[in-house]
Each structure stands twice: as C-alpha cells, then as structure tokens.
Coordinates of C-alpha atoms in Angstrom, one line a residue:
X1 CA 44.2 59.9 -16.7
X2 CA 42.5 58.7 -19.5
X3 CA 44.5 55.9 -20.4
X4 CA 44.0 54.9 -16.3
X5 CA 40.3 54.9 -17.2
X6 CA 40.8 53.1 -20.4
X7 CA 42.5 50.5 -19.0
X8 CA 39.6 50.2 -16.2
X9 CA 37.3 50.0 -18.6
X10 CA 38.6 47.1 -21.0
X11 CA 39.8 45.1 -17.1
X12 CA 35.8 45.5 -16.6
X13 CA 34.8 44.3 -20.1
X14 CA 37.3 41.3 -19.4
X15 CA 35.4 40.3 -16.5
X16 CA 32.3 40.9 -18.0
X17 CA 33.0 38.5 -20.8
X18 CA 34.8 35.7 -18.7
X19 CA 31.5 36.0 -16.5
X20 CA 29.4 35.6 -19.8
X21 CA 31.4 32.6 -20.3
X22 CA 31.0 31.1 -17.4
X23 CA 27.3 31.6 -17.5
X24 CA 27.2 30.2 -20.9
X25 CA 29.6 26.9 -20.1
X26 CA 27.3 26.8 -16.8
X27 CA 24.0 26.4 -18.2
X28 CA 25.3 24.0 -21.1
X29 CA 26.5 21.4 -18.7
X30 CA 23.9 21.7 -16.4
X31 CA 22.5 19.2 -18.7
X32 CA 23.2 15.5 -18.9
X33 CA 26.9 14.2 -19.2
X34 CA 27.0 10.9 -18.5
X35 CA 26.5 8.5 -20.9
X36 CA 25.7 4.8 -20.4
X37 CA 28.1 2.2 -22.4
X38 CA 25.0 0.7 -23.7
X39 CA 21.5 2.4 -23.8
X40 CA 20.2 -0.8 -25.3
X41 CA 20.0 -4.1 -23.6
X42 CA 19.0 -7.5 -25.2
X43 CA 19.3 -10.7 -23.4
X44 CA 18.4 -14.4 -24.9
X45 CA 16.5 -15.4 -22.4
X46 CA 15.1 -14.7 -19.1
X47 CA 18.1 -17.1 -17.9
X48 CA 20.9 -15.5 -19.4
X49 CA 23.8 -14.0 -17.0
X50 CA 23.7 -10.4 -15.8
X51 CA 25.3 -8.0 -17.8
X52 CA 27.4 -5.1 -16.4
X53 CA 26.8 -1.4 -17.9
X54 CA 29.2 1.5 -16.5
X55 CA 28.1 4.9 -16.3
X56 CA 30.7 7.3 -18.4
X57 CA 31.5 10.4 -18.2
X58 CA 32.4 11.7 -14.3
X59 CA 35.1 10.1 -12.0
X60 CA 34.2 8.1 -9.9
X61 CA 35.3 10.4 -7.0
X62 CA 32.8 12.6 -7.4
X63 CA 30.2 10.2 -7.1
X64 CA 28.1 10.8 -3.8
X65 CA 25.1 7.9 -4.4
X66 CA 23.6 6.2 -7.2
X67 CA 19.7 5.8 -7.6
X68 CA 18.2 3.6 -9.9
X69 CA 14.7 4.0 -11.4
X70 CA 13.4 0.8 -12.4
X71 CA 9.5 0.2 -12.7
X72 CA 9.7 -3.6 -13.8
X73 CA 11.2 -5.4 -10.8
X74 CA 8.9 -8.4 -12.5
X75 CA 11.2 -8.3 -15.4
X76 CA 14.4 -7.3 -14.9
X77 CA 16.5 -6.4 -11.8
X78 CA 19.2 -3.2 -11.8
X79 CA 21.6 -2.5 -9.3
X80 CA 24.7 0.4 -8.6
X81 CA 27.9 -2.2 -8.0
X82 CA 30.1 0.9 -6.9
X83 CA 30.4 3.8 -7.9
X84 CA 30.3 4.2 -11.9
X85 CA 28.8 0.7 -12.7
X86 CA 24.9 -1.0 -12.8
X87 CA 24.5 -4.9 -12.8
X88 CA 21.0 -5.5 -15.0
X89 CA 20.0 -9.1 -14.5
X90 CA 17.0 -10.5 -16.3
X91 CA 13.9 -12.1 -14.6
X92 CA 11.1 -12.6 -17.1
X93 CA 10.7 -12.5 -20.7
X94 CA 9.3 -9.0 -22.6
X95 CA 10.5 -5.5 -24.2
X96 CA 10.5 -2.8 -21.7
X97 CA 11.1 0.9 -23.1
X98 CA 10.4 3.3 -20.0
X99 CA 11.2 3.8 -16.2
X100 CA 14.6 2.8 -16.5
X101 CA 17.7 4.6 -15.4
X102 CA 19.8 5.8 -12.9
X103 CA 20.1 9.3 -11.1
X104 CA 24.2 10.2 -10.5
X105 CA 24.3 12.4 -7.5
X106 CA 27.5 14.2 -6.6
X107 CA 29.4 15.0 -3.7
X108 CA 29.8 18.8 -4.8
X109 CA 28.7 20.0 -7.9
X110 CA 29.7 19.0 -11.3
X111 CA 29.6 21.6 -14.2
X112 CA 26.9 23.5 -11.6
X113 CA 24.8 20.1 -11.4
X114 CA 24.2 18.3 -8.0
X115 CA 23.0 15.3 -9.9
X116 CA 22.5 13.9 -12.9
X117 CA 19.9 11.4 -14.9
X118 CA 20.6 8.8 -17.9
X119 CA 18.1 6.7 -19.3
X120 CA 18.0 3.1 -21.0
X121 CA 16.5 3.6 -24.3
X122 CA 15.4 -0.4 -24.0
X123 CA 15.7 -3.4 -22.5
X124 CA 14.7 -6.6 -24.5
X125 CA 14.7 -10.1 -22.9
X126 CA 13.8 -12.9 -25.6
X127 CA 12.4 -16.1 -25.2
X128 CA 9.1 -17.0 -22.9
X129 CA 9.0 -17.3 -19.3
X130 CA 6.6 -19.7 -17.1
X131 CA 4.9 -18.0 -13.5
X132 CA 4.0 -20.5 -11.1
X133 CA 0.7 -19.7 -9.1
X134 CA 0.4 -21.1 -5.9
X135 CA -2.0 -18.8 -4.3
X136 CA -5.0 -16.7 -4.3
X137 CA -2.6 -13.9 -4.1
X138 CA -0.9 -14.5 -6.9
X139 CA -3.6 -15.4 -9.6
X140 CA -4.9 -12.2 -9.2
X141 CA -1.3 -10.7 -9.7
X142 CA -1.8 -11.8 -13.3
X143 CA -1.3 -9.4 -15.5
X144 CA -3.4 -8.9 -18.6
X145 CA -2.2 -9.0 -22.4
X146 CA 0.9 -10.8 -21.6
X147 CA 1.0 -14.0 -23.6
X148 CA 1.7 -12.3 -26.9
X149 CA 3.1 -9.1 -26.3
X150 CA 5.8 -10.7 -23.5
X151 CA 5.3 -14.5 -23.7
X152 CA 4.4 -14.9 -20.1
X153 CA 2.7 -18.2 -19.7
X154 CA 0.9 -19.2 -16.3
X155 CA 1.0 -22.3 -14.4
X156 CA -1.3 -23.0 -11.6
X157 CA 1.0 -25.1 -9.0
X158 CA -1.4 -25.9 -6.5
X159 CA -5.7 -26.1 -6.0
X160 CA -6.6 -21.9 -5.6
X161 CA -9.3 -21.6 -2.8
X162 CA -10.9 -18.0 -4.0
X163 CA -14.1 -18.8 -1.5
X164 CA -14.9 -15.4 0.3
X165 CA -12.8 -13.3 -2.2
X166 CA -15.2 -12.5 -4.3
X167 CA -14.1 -12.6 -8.4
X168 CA -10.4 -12.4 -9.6
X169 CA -9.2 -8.5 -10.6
X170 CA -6.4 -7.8 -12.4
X171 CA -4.3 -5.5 -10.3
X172 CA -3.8 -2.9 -12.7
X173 CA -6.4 -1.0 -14.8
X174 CA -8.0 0.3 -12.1
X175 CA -8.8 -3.4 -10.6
X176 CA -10.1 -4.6 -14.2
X177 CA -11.8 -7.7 -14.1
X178 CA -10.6 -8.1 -17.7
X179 CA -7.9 -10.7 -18.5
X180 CA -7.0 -10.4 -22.1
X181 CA -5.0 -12.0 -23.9
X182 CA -3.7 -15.1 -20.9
X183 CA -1.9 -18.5 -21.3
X184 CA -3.0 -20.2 -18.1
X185 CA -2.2 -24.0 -18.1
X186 CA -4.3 -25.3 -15.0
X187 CA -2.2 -28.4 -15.0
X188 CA -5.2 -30.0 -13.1
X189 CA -5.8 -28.4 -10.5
X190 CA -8.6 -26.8 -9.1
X191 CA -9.7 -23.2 -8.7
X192 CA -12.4 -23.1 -5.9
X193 CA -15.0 -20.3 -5.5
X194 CA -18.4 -19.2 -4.2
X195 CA -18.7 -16.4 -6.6
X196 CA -17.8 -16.3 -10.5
X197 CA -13.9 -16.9 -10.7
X198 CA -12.9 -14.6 -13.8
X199 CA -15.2 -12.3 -15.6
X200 CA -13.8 -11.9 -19.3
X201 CA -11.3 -13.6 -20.6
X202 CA -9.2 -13.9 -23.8
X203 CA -6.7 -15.9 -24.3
X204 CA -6.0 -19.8 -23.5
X205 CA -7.3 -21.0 -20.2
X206 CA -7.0 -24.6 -20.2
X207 CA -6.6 -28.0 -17.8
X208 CA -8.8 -26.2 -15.0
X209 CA -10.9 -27.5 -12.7
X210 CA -13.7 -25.0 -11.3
X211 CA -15.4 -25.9 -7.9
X212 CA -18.1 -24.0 -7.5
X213 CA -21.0 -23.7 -4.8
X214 CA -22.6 -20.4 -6.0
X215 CA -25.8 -19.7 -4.0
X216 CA -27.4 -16.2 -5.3
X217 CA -30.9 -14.9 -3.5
X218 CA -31.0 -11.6 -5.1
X219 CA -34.0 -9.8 -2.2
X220 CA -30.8 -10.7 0.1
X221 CA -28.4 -8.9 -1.7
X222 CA -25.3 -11.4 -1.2
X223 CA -21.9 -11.4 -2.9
X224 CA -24.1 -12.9 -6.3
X225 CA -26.3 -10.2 -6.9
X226 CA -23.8 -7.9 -6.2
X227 CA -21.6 -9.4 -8.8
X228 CA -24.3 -10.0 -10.9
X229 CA -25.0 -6.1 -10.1
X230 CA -21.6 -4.5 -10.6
X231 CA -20.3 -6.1 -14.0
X232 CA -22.7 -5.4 -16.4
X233 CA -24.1 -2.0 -17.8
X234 CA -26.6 -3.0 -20.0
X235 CA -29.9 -4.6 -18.4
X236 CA -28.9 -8.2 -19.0
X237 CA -25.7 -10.5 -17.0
X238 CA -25.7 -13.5 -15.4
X239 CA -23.4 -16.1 -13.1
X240 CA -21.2 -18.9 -14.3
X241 CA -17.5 -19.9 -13.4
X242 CA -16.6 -17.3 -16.2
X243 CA -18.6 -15.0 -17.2
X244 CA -17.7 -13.8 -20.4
X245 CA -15.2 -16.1 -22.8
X246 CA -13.6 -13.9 -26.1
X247 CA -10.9 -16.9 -26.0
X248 CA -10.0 -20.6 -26.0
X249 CA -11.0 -22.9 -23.0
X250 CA -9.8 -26.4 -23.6
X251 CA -9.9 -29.2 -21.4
X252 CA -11.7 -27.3 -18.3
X253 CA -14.2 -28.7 -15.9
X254 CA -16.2 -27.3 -14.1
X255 CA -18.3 -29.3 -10.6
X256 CA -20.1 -28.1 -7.9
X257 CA -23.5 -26.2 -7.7
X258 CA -25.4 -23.3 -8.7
X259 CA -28.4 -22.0 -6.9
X260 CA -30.4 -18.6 -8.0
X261 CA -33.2 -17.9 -6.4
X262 CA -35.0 -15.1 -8.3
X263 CA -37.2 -13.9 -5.7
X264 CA -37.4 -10.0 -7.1
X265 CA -35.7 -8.4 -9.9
X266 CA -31.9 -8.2 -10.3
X267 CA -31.2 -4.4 -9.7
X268 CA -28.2 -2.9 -12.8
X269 CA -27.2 -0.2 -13.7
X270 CA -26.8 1.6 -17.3
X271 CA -23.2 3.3 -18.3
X272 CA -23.8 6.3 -16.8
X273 CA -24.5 4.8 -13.7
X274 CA -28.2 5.4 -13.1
X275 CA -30.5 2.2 -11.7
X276 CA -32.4 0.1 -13.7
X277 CA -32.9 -3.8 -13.4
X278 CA -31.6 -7.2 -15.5
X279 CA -34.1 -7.6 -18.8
X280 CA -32.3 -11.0 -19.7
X281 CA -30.7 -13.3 -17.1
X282 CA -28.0 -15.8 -18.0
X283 CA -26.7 -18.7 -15.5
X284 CA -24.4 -21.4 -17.0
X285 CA -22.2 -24.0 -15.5
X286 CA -19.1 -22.8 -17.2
X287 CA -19.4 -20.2 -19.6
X288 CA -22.1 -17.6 -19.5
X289 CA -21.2 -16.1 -22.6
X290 CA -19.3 -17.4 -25.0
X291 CA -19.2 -14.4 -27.1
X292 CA -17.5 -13.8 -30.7
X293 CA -15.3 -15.2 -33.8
X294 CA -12.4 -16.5 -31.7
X295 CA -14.2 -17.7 -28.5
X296 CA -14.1 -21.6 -28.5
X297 CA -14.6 -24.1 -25.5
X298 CA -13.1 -27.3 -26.6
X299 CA -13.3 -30.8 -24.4
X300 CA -14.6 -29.3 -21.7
X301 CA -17.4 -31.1 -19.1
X302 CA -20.0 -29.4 -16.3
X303 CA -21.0 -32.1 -13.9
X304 CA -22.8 -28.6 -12.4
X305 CA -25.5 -28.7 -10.8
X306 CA -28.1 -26.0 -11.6
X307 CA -31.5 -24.8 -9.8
X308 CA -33.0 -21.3 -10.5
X309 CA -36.1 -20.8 -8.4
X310 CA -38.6 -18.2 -9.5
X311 CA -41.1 -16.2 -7.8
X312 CA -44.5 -14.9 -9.1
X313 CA -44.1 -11.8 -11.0
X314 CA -40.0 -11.7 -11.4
X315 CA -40.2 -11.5 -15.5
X316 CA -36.8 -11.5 -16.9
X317 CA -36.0 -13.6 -19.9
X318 CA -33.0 -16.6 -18.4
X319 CA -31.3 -18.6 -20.4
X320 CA -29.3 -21.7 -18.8
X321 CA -26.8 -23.5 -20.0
X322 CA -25.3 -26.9 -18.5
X323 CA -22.1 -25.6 -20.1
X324 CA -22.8 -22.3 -21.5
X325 CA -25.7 -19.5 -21.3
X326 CA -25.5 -17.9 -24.6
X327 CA -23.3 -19.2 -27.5
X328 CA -23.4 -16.9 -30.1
X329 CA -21.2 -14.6 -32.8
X330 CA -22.1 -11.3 -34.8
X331 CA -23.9 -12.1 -38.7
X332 CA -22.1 -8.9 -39.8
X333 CA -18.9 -9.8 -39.8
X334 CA -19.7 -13.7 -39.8
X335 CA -17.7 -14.5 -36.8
X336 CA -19.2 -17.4 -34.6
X337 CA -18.4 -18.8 -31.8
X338 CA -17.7 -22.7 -31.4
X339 CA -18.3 -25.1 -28.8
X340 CA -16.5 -28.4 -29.4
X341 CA -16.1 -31.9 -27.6
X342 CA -17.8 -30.8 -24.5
X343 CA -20.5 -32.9 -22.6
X344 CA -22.9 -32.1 -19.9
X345 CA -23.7 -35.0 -17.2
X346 CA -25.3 -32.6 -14.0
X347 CA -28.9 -31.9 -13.5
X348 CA -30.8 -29.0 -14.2
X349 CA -33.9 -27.9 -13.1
X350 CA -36.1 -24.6 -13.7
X351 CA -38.9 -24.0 -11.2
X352 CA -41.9 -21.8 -11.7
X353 CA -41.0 -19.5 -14.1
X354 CA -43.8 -16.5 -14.9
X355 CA -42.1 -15.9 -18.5
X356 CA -39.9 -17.2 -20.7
X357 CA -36.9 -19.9 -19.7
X358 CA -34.9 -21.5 -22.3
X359 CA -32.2 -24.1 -20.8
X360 CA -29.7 -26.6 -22.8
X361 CA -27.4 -29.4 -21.7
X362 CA -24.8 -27.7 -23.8
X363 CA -26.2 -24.4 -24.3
X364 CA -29.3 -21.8 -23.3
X365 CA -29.2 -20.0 -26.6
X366 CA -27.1 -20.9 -29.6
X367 CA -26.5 -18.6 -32.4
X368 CA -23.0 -20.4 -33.4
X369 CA -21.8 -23.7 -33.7
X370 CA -21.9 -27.1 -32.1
X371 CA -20.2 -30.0 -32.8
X372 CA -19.1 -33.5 -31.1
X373 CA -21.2 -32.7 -28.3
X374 CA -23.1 -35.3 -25.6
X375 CA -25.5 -34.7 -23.3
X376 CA -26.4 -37.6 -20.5
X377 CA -27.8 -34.6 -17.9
X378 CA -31.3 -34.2 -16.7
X379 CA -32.6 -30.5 -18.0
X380 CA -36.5 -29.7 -17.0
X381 CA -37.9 -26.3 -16.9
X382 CA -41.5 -26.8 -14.6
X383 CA -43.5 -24.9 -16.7
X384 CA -46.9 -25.6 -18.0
X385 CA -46.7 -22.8 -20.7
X386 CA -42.8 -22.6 -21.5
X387 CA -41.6 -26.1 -20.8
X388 CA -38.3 -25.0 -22.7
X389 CA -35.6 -27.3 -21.5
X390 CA -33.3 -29.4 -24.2
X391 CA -30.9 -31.9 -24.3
X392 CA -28.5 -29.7 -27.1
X393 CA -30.1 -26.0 -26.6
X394 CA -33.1 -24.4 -25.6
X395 CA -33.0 -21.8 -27.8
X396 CA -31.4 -20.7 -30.8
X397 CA -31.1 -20.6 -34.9
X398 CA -29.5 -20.9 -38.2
X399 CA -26.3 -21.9 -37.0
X400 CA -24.7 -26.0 -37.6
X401 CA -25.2 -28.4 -34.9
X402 CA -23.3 -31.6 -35.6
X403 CA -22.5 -35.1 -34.3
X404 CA -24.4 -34.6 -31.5
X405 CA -26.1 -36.9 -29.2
X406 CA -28.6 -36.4 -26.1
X407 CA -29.4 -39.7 -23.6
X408 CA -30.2 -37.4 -20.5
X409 CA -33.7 -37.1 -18.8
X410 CA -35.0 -33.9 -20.5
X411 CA -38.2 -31.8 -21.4
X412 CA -37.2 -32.4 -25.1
X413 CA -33.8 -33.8 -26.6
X414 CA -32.7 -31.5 -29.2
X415 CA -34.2 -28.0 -29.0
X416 CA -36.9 -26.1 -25.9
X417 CA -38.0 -23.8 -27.8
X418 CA -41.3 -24.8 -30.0
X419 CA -40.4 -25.6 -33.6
X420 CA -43.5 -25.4 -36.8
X421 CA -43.1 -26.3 -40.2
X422 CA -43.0 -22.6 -41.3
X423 CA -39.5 -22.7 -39.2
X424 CA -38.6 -25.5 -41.1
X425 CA -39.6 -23.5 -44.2
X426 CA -37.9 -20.5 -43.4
X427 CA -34.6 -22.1 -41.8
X428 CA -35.3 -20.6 -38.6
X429 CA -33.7 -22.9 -36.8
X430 CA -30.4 -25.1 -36.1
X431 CA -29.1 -27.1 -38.9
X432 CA -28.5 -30.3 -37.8
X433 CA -26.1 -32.8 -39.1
X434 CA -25.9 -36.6 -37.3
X435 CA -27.8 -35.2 -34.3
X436 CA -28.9 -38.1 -32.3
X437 CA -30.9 -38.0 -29.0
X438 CA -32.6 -41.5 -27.2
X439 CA -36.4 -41.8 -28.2
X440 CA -37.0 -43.6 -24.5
X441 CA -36.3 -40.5 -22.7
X442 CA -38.3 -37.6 -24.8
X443 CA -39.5 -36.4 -27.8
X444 CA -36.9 -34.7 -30.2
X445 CA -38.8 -31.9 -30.5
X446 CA -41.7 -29.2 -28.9
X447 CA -43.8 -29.3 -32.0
X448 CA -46.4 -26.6 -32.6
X449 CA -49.1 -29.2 -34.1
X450 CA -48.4 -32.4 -35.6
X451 CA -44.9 -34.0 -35.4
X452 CA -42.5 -33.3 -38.6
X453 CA -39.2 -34.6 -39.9
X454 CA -36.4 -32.5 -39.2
X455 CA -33.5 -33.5 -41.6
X456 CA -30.1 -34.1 -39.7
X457 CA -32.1 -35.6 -36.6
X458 CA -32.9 -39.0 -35.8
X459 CA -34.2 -40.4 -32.9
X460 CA -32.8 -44.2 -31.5
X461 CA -33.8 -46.7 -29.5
X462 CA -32.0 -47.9 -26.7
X463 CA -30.4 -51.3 -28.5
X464 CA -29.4 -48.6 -31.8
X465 CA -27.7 -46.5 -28.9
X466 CA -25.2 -49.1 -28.0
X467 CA -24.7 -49.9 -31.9
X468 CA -21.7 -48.0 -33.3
X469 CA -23.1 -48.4 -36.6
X470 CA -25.7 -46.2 -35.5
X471 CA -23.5 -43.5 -35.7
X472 CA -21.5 -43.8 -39.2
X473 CA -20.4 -40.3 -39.2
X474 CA -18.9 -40.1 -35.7
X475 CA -14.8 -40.1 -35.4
X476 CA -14.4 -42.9 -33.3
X477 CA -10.3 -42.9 -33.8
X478 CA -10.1 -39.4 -32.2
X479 CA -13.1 -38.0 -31.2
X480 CA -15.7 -40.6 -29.6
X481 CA -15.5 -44.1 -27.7
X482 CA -18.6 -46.6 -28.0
X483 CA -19.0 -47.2 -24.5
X484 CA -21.4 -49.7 -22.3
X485 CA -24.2 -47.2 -23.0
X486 CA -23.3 -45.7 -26.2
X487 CA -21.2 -43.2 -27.4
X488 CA -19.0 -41.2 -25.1
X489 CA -16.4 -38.3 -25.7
X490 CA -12.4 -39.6 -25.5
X491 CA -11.2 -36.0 -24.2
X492 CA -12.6 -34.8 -22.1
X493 CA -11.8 -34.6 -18.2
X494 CA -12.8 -37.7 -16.1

C-alpha cells in the first residue's frame, strides 16, 4: 500500500514538473521568433532596385497573413511577396528609424502565439530626391525641415493659383504655417494669391514669381485681417507675400497689389490668447520681415503696388517696404540680415496717417545691411507732419548701406525719417557707402534745419546719371548694367 501511494505521488510530481515546463517553454516563446535577414536597409539612391528581405524563423505553412506597418509610404514602399518574404522598394531620399515592420499572423498557434511582430531597426536611402508640385494640393503637402535632414528638394512644375485658400500650412505640426528649413526652386513660375502665400520660412526659396492682389479692410474683417489676426502673438504683424523670412530668397519677384485700408485698429491677440490690438503694423511687397543672421533676399524685384489708407484716430506705428517691411538682425549676437541686388519699380503711396509712417523703396525699417540696391519706384507718405517716405528706407540706423542708387519719385531719396547733425555726431543713422539718388526728383535727405553733408551720399544730376563714371565703385562685370537711364541691376527677374 504504501509503495502504491509512493508511486502516485512521484507520477503526480512528474506531471507537475512536465506542466511547469511547459508553462515555462510557453511564456518564453510567446515572445518574438522571427527574425528578419536584414534589420538594416541602405539603398544608394532613391532609384536603386527593390531589395528582397525574408522573414526567418517559422515555416511558411503556418503562415496565416502578413501585415506590414509602414508609416513612410513617401519614402519607401514594403510589401508581403508570399508567405515568408517583404519586397522594400525606395521612393525618396532620407533615414527612417521607426514604424517599420511586419506583424506574422498564424494559422494556429505557434509556441502559444497567434502572431508575431519584427521590426526594421533602419532604413537609409542616400542621395537627394526632386518633388514636382503641380498643384495647390501639393505645395502645401510640403513637408518642413527636409532639405538637410533628407535632401528633399522642391520643384514648382506649373503656375499654383492659392486665391481663396487662404495661406500655405504645413500638414503636419498641427497645420504649422512654419516651413523650415525648404529647397524650393520656382523654376519661374508663379504662385498666385489673395492672401500672404507662406508665413515663415527658412531655407532656399528661389525663381518664384508671387502674384498678389491683397485687399485688407480690417472694420470688415476679411481673410487679411484675419491673417493678420491669427499669426502673430505679440501686438505688432503685418501682410506681404511672406511674411516672415529666417532664410535665402534669391531671384523671386513679386507683382500685383496691395491695399490696406486701416479704418480701426487691427484686433491680436497675446500668447495666452486674450485680445489686444496691433501696436506696430508692417505691409511689404515681398518680405515683411526679414528677420535674423542667415535671412538674405538676393536679386529679387517688387513691381508691387502698395496703398494703405488711414482713418482718423487708427494710431499704430506702419512701416512699408517696396520689398521688405522691417530688415533687421539682433546687436547681441551681431547677426544681421542682408538684402542684396534687389530693386523696387512699383508705387507706393501712404494716405492720411494720424501717427507715425515710415516707408522705403527697398525697405520700411533697416537695422541690417543693404547693398547693390536700385530704386526707380514712386514712395509718398501724405503727411504734413510725418512725410516719411524714402527711396532706400524710411527708417532705420547704424547698419552699411552701399552701392545704392534711388531715380524714383519720392518724399526723399535716401532716408524718411528726419536726420540732424547730432545724428550725424552720434552715428545714429545708416552708413552709407556710394549711395546715389537723382537731385531732379527730391532732396537726399529730411533735414531738421539747415542742409548737411552726409559722407557716402551724393546727389547727381540727370546727365551724371547716365555717366558710368559717375559710379566708379559699382561692379559693372557682374553686378550692374549702365542702361539708357543709368544704372540698372543685371540679375534680377525681367
């Protein structure tokens, strides 16, 4: 009898460990098995042939379905060819390290699992890749920061009508208006709008044409104002094809019009969302702001045409620029931005302004650096007490200004803003270097008192304009042409 029961025992502490075992071996292969032949994938180029990966470790019999997880259909496509093998072609150019994989699922269960999941640790496609835009669609399927980090460079491939679209968002970042870091090659064409196209951008934007007819009555609260109203958080903003440059714009143009009429205050808002109104309003016809060390706009043009109509009591301080609002850097860090090559040929005019307007050919306020630039526009600010508009800038100090030269109809040729000898004295003001403006069209300056020399400037007379030895510092290899009336830039767009 005993032995029976001893025997009992030790067949139940047999099962009992074979059980333990099982659970054990269960639970350990529960996990992962299958392997892929290669976790990391590198292709030369966006080009290059598919590559083939099999999926190792269960028979292929066993195999129910294969799932892939792939969250970069832009880049790269992967798909199941049977039962144990994926085909991973490329598409664009980048390095992608997650959402890629495949989920096994079985017929029956394998080891205890009805399915299992193996990852690609990478995927790396080399070289650069160019996107065509054709559409409205797609130029706001650009994606930000993908010039450097995947070597995505954009094409326009057709003239973009954005009119009644309102301005470009990136699709991701929660509909971001901020493209940083783009290579977009216009190739010509034209990007058409009644509204600001792009809000900041950083980058290279280059060969664009911008067609604008902008019309902003802010008491009416259209697409402008609410623009104007939306983007910017700190009591000042403004409307311009862009509205904010931290990059390079080279060869752009910008046509077309802009109308503002500033019938009652611009409403804003601060960060935290609460109401306030615009203290400092900007309109330009390219660039509102062109805003730190590595923003530049190089052999760019604005045939724009600009109006801003003001009602009594509307008080905000408004700069306007022919090509940009404010052009300025950060003394701190001495990063400046440039404005090179460009020229301004539209016509600008500033009606009735209660406070104070400043308005440039080239730029509203400059804080930075202008060179090579040419103004043959007409910029008037109708103002009895703040008669502010310039040929170069209306406002602005301490920074170069060189190789310049102003033809156009305007309040004054080099600088609105009223200039005394104690500026002069305490440099508060640009330094000018071969700055040139036409004395049968306007006085260099707005002098407080008697008329002083301003070292750098001089002013011409119309048979020294069409001399080219007038101006014996001027590149006229690369950078100027000595036209039938004077000077004019090679580079730019016609």
């Amino acid at each position: 009898m005993k032995m029976e029961k001893l025997r009992v025992l030790r067949a139940g502490l047999f099962v009992f460990v074979l059980a333990g075992i099982a659970f054990i071996s269960q639970g350990k292969v529960s996990q992962a098995k299958i392997s892929l032949s290669k976790s990391t994938v590198t292709f030369s180029s966006p080009t290059a042939k598919s590559q083939t990966i099999t999926i190792k470790g269960v028979k292929k019999s066993k195999v129910k379905n294969i799932r892939v997880d792939n969250s970069w259909e832009e880049w790269v496509t992967i798909k199941a060819k049977g039962k144990n093998k994926l085909v991973i072609t490329p598409k664009r150019s980048g390095k992608l390290t997650y959402s890629l994989g495949v989920t096994v699922e079985y017929k029956s269960p394998v080891n205890g699992s009805y399915s299992d999941y193996v990852g690609f640790k990478k995927i790396i496609i080399k070289g650069s890749s160019k996107i065509y835009i054709k559409t409205a669609e797609d130029l706001c399927k650009m994606r930000a920061g993908t010039y450097t980090e995947h070597k995505w460079e954009y094409y326009l491939d057709a003239d973009i009508d954005m009119t009644g679209k309102g301005m470009v968002k990136y699709p991701g970042e929660y509909g971001s208006d901020t493209y940083t870091d783009i290579y977009l090659d216009g190739q010509g064409h034209t990007i058409k709008s009644d509204t600001p196209i792009f809000d900041s951008i950083s980058g290279v934007f280059k060969n664009i044409v911008f067609d604008v007819n902008i019309n902003c009555t802010v008491s009416k609260n259209d697409a402008n104002t609410q623009i104007w109203t939306d983007v910017h958080y700190n009591g000042y903003g403004g409307l311009a094809p862009v509205v904010y440059n931290n990059g390079k714009m080279i060869n752009c143009r910008s046509t077309g019009s802009i109308t503002v009429n500033m019938d009652k205050d611009v409403p804003s808002k601060l960060s935290d969302g609460s109401p306030s109104k615009v203290t400092e309003a900007n309109i330009a016809g390219l660039v509102e702001e062109n805003c730190n060390g590595d923003a530049y706009i190089i052999q760019c043009r604005s045939d724009v045409d600009i109006t801003v109509n003001f009602s009594q009591g509307v008080t905000p301080f408004t700069y306007v620029g022919g090509i940009v609002a404010l052009n300025y850097g950060y003394t701190g860090n001495k990063q400046y931005a440039h404005i090179e090559e460009c020229m301004y040929t539209g016509k600008l005019q500033v009606n009735k302004p209660d406070s104070f307007v400043w308005a440039g050919g080239i730029t509203g306020n400059n804080n930075a650096y202008i060179s090579d630039c040419l103004n043959t526009g007409s910029v008037k600010v109708d103002s009895g007490s703040f008669p502010y508009g310039a040929g170069i800038d209306g406002m602005g100090g301490g920074m170069a200004v060189e190789r310049v030269l102003t033809i156009g109809d305007v309040n004054y040729a080099m600088k609105g803003d009223s200039v005394s000898e104690s500026n002069l004295a305490s440099g508060d003001y640009d330094e000018y270097k071969d700055a040139f403006y036409l004395k049968s069209k306007s006085d260099g300056f707005n002098y407080l008192g008697n008329p002083f020399a301003i070292p750098g400037v001089t002013g011409i007379t119309d048979e020294e304009l069409k001399n080219q030895a007038t101006f014996i510092n001027f590149d006229f290899e690369k950078v100027w042409t000595m036209g039938d009336n004077g000077p004019t830039l090679k580079n730019v767009p016609a």
